Structures are given as structure tokens and as C-alpha cells.
CSV table of C-alpha atoms in Angstrom, one decimal:
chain,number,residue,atom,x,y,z
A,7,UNK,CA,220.7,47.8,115.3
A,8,UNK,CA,217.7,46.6,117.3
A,9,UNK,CA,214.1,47.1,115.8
A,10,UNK,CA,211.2,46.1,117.6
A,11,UNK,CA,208.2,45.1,115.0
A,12,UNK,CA,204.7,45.3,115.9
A,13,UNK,CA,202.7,43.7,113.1
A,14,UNK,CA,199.3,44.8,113.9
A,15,UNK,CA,195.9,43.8,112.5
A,16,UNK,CA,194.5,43.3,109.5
A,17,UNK,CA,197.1,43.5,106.6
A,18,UNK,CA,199.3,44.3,109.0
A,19,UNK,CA,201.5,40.8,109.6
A,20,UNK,CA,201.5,40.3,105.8
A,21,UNK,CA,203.3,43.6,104.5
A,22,UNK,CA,205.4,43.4,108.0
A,23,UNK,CA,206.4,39.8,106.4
A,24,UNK,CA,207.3,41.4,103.2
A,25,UNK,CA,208.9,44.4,104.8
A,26,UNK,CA,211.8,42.2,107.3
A,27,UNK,CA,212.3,40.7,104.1
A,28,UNK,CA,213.6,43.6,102.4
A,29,UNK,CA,215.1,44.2,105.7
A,30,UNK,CA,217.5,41.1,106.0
A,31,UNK,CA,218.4,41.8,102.3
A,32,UNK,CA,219.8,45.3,103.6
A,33,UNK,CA,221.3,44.1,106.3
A,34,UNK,CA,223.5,41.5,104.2
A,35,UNK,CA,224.7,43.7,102.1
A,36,UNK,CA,225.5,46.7,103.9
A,37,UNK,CA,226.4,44.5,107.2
A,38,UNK,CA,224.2,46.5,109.3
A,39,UNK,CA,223.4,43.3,112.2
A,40,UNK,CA,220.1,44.3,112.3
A,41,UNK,CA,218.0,42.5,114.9
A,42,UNK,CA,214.1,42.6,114.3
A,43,UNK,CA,212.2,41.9,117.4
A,44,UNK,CA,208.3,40.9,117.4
A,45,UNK,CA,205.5,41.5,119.8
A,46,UNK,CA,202.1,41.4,119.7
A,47,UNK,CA,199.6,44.8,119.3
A,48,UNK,CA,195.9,44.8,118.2
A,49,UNK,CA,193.5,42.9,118.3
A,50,UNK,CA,196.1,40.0,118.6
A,51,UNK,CA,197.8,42.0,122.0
A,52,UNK,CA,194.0,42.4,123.1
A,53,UNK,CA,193.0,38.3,122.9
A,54,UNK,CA,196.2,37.3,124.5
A,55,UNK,CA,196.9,40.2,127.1
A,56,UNK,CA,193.9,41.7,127.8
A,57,UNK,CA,194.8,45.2,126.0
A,58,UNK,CA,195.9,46.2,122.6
A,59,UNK,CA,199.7,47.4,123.9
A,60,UNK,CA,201.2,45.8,127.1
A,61,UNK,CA,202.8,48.1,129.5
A,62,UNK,CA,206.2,46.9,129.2
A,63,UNK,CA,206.3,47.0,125.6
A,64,UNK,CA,207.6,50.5,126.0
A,65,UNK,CA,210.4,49.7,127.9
A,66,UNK,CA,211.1,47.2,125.3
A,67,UNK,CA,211.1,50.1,122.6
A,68,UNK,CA,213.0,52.5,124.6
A,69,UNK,CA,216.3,49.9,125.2
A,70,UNK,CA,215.8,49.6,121.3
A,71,UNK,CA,216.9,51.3,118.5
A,72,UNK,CA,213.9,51.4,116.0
A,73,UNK,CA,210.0,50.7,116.1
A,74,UNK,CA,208.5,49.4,113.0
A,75,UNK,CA,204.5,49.5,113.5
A,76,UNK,CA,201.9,47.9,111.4
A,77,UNK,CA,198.9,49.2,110.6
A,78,UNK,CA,196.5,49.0,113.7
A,79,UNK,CA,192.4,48.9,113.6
A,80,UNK,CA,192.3,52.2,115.6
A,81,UNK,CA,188.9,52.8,114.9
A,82,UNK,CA,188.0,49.7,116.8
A,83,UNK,CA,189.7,50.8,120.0
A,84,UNK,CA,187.4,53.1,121.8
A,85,UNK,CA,187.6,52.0,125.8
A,86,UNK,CA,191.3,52.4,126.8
A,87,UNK,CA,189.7,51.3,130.3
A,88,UNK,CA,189.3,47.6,129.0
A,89,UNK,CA,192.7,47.9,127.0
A,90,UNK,CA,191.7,48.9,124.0
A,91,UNK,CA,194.5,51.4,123.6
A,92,UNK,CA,195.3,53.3,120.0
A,93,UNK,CA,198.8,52.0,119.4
A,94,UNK,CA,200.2,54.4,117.3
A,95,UNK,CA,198.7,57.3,119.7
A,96,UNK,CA,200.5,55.5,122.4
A,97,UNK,CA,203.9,55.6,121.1
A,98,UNK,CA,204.0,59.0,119.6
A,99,UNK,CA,202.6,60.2,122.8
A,100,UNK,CA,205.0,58.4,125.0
A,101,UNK,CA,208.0,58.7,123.7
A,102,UNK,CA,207.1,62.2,122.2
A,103,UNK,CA,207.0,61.7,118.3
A,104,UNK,CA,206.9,65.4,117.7
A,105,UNK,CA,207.3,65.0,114.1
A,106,UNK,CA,205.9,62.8,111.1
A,107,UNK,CA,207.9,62.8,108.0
A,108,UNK,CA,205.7,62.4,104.9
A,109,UNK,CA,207.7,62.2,101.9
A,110,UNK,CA,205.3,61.7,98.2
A,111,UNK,CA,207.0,61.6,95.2
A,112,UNK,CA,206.3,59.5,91.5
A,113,UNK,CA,207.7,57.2,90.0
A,114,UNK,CA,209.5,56.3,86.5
A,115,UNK,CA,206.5,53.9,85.0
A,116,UNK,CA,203.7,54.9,87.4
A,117,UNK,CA,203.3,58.5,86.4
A,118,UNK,CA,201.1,60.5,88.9
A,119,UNK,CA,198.1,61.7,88.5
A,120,UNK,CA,199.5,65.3,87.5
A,121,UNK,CA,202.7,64.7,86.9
A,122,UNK,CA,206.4,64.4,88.0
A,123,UNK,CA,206.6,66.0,91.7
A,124,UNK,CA,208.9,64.9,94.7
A,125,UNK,CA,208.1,66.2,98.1
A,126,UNK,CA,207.7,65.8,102.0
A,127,UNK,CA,205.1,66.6,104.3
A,128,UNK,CA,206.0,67.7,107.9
A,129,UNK,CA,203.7,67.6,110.0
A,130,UNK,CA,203.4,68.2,114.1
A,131,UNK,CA,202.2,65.2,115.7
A,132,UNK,CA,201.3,66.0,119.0
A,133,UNK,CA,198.5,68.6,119.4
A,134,UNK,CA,196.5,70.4,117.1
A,135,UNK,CA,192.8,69.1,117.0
A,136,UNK,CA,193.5,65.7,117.9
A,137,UNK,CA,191.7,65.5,121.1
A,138,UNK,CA,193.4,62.1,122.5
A,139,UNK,CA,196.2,64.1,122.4
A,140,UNK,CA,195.3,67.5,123.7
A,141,UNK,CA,195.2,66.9,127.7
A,142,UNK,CA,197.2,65.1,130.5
A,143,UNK,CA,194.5,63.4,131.7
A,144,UNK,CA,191.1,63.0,129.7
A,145,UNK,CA,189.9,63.9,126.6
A,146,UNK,CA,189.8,67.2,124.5
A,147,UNK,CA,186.0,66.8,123.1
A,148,UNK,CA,183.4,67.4,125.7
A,149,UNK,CA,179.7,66.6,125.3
A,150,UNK,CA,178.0,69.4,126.7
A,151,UNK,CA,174.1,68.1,126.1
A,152,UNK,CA,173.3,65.1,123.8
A,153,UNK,CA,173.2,67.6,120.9
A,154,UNK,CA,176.5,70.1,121.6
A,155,UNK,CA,179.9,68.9,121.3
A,156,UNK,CA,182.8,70.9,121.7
A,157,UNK,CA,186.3,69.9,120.6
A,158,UNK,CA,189.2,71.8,121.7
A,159,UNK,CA,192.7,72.6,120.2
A,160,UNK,CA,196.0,72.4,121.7
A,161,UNK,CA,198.7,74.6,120.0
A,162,UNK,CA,202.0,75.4,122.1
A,163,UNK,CA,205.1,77.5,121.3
A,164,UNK,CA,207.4,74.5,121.6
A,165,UNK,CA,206.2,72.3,119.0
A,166,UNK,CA,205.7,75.0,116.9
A,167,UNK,CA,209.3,75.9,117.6
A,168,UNK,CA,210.6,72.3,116.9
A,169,UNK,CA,208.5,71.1,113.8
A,170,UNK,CA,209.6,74.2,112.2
A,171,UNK,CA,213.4,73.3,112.9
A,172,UNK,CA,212.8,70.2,112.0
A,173,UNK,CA,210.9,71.2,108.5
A,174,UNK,CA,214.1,73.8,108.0
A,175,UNK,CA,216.2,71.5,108.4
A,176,UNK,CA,215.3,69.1,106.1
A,177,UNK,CA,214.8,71.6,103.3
A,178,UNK,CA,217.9,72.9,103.1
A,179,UNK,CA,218.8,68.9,102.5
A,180,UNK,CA,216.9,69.4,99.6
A,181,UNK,CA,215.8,72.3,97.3
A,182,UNK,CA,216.2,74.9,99.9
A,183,UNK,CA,212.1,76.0,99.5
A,184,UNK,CA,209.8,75.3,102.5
A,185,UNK,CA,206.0,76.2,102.5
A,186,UNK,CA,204.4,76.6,105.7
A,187,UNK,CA,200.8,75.9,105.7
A,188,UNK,CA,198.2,77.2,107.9
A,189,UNK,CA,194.5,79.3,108.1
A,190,UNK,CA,195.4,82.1,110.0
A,191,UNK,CA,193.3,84.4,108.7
A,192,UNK,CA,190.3,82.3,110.6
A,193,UNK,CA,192.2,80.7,113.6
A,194,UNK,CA,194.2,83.8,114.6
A,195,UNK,CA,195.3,83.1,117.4
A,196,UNK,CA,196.3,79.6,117.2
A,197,UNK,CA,197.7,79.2,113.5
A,198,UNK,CA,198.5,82.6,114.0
A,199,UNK,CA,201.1,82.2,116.5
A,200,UNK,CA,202.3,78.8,114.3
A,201,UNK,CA,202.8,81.1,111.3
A,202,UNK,CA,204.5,83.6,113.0
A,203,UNK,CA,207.2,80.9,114.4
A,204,UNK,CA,207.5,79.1,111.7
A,205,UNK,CA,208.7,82.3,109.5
A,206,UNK,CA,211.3,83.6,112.5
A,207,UNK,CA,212.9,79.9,112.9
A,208,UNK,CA,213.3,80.5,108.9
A,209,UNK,CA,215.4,83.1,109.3
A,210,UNK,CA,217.9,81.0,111.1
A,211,UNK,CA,218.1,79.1,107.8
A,212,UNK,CA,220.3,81.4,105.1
A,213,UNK,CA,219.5,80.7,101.9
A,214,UNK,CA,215.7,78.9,102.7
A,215,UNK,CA,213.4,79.9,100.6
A,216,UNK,CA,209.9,80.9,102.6
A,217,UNK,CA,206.7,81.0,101.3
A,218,UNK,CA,203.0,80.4,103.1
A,219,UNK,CA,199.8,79.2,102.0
A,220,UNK,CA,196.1,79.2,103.4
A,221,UNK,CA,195.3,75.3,103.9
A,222,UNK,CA,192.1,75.5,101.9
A,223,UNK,CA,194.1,77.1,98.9
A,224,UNK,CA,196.9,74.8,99.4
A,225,UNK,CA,194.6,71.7,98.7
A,226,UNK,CA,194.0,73.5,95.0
A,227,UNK,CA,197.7,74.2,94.3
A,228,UNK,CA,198.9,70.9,95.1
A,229,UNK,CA,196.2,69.0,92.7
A,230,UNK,CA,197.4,71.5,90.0
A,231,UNK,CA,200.9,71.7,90.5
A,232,UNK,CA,202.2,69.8,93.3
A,233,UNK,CA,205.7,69.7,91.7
A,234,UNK,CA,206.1,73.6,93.0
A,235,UNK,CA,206.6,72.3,96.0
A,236,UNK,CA,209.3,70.7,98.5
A,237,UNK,CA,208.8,70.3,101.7
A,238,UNK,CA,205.6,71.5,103.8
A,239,UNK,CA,205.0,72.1,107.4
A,240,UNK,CA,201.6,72.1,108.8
A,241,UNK,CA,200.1,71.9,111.9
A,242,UNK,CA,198.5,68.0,112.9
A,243,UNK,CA,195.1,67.6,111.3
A,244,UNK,CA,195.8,70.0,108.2
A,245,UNK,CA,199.6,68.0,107.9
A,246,UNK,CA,197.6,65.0,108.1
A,247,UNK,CA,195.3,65.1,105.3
A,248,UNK,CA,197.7,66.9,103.0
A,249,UNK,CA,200.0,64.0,103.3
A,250,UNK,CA,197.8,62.1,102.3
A,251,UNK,CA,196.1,63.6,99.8
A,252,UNK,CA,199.7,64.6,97.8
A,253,UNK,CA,200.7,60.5,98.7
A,254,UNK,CA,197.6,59.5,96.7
A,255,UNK,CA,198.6,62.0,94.7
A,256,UNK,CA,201.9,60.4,93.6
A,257,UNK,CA,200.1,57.2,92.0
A,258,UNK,CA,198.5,55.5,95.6
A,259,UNK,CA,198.5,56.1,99.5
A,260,UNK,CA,200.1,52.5,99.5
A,261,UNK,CA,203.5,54.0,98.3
A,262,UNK,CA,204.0,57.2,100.8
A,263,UNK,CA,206.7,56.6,103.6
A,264,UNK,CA,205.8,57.6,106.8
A,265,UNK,CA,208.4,58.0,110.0
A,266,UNK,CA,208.0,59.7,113.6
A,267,UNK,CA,210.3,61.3,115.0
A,268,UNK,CA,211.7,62.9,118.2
A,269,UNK,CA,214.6,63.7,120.1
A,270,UNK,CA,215.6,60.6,120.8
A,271,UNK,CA,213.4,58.2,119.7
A,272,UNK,CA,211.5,57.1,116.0
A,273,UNK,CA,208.9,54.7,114.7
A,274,UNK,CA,208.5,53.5,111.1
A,275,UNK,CA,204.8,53.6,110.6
A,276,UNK,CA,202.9,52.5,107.0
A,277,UNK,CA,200.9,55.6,106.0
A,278,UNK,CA,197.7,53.9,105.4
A,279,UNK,CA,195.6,51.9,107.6
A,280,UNK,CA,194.6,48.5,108.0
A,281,UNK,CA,192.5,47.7,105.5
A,282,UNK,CA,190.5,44.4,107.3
A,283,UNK,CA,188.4,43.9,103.9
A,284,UNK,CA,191.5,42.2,102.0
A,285,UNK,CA,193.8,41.0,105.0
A,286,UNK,CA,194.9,37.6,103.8
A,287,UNK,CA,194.6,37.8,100.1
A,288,UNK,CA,197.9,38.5,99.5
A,289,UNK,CA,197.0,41.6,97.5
A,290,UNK,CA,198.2,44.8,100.1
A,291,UNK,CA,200.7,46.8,98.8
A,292,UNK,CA,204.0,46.6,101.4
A,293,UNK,CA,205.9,49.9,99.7
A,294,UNK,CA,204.2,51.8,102.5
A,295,UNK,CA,205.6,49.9,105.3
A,296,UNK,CA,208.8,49.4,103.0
A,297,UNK,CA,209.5,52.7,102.7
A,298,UNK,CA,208.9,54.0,106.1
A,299,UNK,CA,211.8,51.5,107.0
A,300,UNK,CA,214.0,53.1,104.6
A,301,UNK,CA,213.3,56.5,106.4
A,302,UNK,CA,214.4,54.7,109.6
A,303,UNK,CA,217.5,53.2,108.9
A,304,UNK,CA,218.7,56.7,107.4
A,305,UNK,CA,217.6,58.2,110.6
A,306,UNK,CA,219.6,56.0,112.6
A,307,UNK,CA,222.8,56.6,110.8
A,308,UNK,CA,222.4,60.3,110.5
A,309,UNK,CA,222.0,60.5,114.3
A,310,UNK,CA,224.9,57.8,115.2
A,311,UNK,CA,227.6,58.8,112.3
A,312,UNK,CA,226.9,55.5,110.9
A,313,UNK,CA,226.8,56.1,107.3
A,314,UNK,CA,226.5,52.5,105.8
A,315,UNK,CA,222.6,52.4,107.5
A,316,UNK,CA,221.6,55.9,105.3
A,317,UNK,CA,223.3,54.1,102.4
A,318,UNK,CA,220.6,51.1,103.3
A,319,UNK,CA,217.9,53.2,103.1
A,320,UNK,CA,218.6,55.3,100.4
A,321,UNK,CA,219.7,51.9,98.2
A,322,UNK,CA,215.7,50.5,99.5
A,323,UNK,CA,214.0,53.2,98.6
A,324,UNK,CA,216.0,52.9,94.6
A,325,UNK,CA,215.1,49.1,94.4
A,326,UNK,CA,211.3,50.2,95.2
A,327,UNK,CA,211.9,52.5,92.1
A,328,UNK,CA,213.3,50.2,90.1
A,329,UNK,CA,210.6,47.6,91.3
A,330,UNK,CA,207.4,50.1,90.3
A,331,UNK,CA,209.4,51.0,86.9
A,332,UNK,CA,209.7,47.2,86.4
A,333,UNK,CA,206.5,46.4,86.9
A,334,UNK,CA,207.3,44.1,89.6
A,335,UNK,CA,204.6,45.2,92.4
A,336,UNK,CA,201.3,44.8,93.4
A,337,UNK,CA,198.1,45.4,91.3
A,338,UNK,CA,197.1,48.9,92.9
A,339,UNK,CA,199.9,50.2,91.4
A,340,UNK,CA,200.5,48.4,88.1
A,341,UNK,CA,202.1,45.4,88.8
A,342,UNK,CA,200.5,41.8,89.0
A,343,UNK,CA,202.6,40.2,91.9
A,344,UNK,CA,201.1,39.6,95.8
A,345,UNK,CA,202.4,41.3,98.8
A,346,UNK,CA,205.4,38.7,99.6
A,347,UNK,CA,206.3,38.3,95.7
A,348,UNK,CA,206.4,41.9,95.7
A,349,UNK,CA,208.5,42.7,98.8
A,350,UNK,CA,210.6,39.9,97.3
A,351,UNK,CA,211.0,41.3,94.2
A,352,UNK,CA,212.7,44.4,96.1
A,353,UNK,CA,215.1,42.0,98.2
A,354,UNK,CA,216.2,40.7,95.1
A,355,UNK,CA,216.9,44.3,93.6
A,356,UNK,CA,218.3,45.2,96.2
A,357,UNK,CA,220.8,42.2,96.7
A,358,UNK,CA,221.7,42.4,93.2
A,359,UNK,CA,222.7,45.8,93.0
């Protein structure tokens, strides 16, 4: 399996260290050949290139199997015109990342903030109100005087049609019980034609359980009891805050998963961002990053037959478990090691098992 990494700025290169380490472990012991393949993006693309992603990078990802990507400084990146380009809206654009998987759960010796839950976020990742996202060619925000801006909203029948496959089917991998979220009592139109999708592909689904839930009122039930729930699909922006407000949830946004996905294509992506203000302490968490990788390899053996790369993954994600329950992480969440001790510490777990 090829995987190109993209180590990105800030803490980036140091939990992307820690992650190929865990990475190599899994590929020992479950013989997988992986073949981890760096290039520069960021700031660091930007000082050498001239722009923050080089054209043929995506070719490069394409002939590839995998994309692990570090967090980026997006916020820094405001004049695609002189390169500065928003990596991760480049590649779920291009090579239409339709969906991010968000799963949030707690762990055995890191109890959550409200108790034992285990769930997954799905969220669409290509319209909503995210305006780099909206048009072919320009921007979906428009100032209309110096004091009027109006933002615009993109929702289609097709992505509505696929995320909600792609919620279904994942929940009747797990408990069977999806909740769609939406405010379509205010956006009728828009959510309301979301919410009216998401319940007919449902019925394709025998045996899913279907319930719905206005987003404001879904941000109260899941800080009461977020362990009523299983797996969520929302549309981009209200996806994107609920994943990670139920990852934060589950003890710290450093230990949510995240992976895009699309017909063809998927990126590993850490859920947080890249935190410039301790980038070389050795103190960033790498479970993020970690377990986004986990999410890929079982991705790519679900969708080649090859069975021993979900076995990886699933066997990562248990050595993070037993790593957190051990003690044997960083200090965010408990432990006292640094990034590379701590993504260490799950090679070793994860070689001995």
C-alpha cells in the first residue's frame, strides 16, 4: 500500500513522526508493505515552491493508495493567487472527499466528561456554508458595501443522497440507530430537502433505526447524554462543530479520528489544527493523527478484500486504548510521556500483541 504523507506546519511533522511510527509497527506485523511517501505542504511547500500545495502533488496522490495530511495553518492562507492554497480544502475538493468520518468515543482510564459513549459523526464535506467550497470559480461570500456581507449556501440532492448512504451504511455496521441532524424548521428549503433524503435513503436500510434532531437541541442532548447516540449525519458546518464538540467530549479533540472519503479516493486527516504555540515541544498529542490512520488502513481493505489492513487498523486503534488506560500518552490526556515517546509507546503495544 502506497501512502503519501504531508506533514504540514506547526505540530504537524512531530505527530506525523510519531504516526509512521505506529505505521511501520503495523506493517511488520500484519505484512502489509506499506510505503509512506513525503512531500512538502504549508508553509514549508510555500518557502520552497512558491505555493502551499504543488500542482503535481495530486497526481502524486491519485497513483497512490492513501493520503495522510498533517495539520495545516489554514488560517494563514488567504491569497490562493500567490500560492497560498488551503491544503485540506484542496484535496477534499479535488478528488471529491464527499464524506468525513468522525468517530468520538472514551476510554477505559480517561473517563469523559459525561460518561461512557462511543459514536461517529458523518458529516458532508463539500457544500453547505463553506463558501471556498460553494462555487466553480470564485467565492461564496460577497461583500456588497463595506458594511453588508452576504454568504451563500450550497445544498445539492446528490450529496445529500450519498452522505446519507454513506451514514446508513455505516450504522447498520454498528448499532443499527442513525440520527440525522438538521434545522429545518428555519432553513426549509435547504435542510429541508436534506432531511427529507436522508429519511427516504433510510428506508433502503431494514432494520435502521431513524430518528432526527434540530441542531440547536442536538448540542443539549449530546452534553447530557451523548451515549444515546451512534452515528450522526449532518450537513458541513453543523457536522463540523458537532464532531468536534462530542470529540472534546470523549476526554480531548487530540483523540477524535478523522478520515475523508469518496468514491475512489481517502485522506487521513488529524481532527484538530495546528496548534503553532507548542510546535516543537514535544508535547502534541499524535492519537489524532494516529487514529485517522487506523480509519485508513481499514478503508483500504474493506474496499480491496484485503482483510489483514482492517485487522491493522482495528489492532491500532486497541493499542491506543490500551496506551490511554495505561497511562502511557501525553499530558493533555493523563499521561506524562512527549509526542514520539507516546506514539512509541503504541508501536510497542502494538508489536507485542
Amino acid at each position: 500500500m502506497q501512502i503519501v504523507v504531508l506533514p504540514g506546519d506547526g505540530i504537524g511533522p512531530e505527530i506525523t513522526t510519531a504516526t509512521s511510527g505506529v505505521l511501520r509497527a503495523a506493517s511488520e506485523r500484519f505484512q502489509l508493505n506499506l510505503r509512506l511517501e513525503e512531500h512538502a505542504v504549508g508553509h514549508a511547500s510555500l518557502k520552497l515552491s512558491g505555493t502551499t500545495v504543488r500542482p503535481e502533488l495530486l497526481d502524486i496522490v491519485r497513483a497512490a493508495d492513501g493520503l495522510i495530511l498533517g495539520p495545516t495553518a489554514t488560517f494563514d492562507f488567504k491569497d490562493e493567487v500567490h500560492g497560498e492554497i488551503n491544503p485540506s480544502r484542496y484535496f477534499r475538493k479535488n478528488l471529491d472527499l464527499y464524506a468525513n468520518i468522525r468517530p468520538a468515543r472514551t476510554y477505559a482510564g480517561r473517563p469523559g466528561r459525561l460518561g461512557d459513549f462511543d459514536l461517529v459523526v458523518v458529516r458532508e464535506n463539500t457544500e453547505g456554508f463553506y463558501a471556498d467550497r460553494n462555487l466553480e470559480q470564485g467565492n461564496g461570500e460577497m461583500l456588497v458595501t463595506p458594511d453588508v456581507v452576504i454568504s451563500l449556501r450550497r445544498i445539492t440532492r446528490l450529496c445529500c443522497e450519498r452522505i446519507a448512504h454513506a451514514a446508513c451504511r455505516l450504522a447498520m455496521k454498528r448499532q443499527r440507530h442513525l440520527t440525522i441532524v438538521h434545522k429545518a424548521n428555519v432553513l426549509k428549503i435547504g435542510d429541508g430537502m436534506f432531511l427529507e433524503i436522508c429519511r427516504a435513503t433510510a428506508k433502503a436500510y431494514p432494520g435502521l433505526n431513524v430518528d432526527d434532531i434540530l441542531v440547536d437541541a442536538m448540542m443539549a442532548h449530546v452534553v447530557r447524554s451523548p451515549d444515546r447516540f451512534d452515528v450522526i449525519v449532518s450537513t458541513n458546518m453543523f457536522g463540523d462543530i458537532l464532531s468536534d464538540l462530542t470529540a472534546e467530549l470523549s476526554g480531548s479533540l487530540g483523540l477524535g479520528g478523522s478520515l475523508n472519503v469518496g468514491e475512489r479516493y481517502a485522506m487521513a486527516q488529524a481532527a484538530h489544527g495546528s496548534a503553532p504555540d507548542i510546535a516543537g515541544q514535544d508535547v502534541a498529542n499524535p492519537v489524532s493523527l494516529i487514529l485517522s490512520t487506523a480509519l485508513l488502513l481499514a478503508w483500504h481493505g474493506e474496499k480491496t478484500g484485503a482483510v489483514r489492513y482492517e485487522e491493522a487498523g482495528h489492532a491500532i486503534e486497541a493499542a491506543v486504548a490500551k496506551a490511554i488506560g495505561e497511562g502511557r500518552a501525553t499530558r493533555d490526556v493523563g499521561g506524562k510521556l512527549g509526542t514520539i515517546a507516546a506514539g512509541a509507546a503504541i508501536a510497542e503495544i502494538l508489536q507485542a500483541e
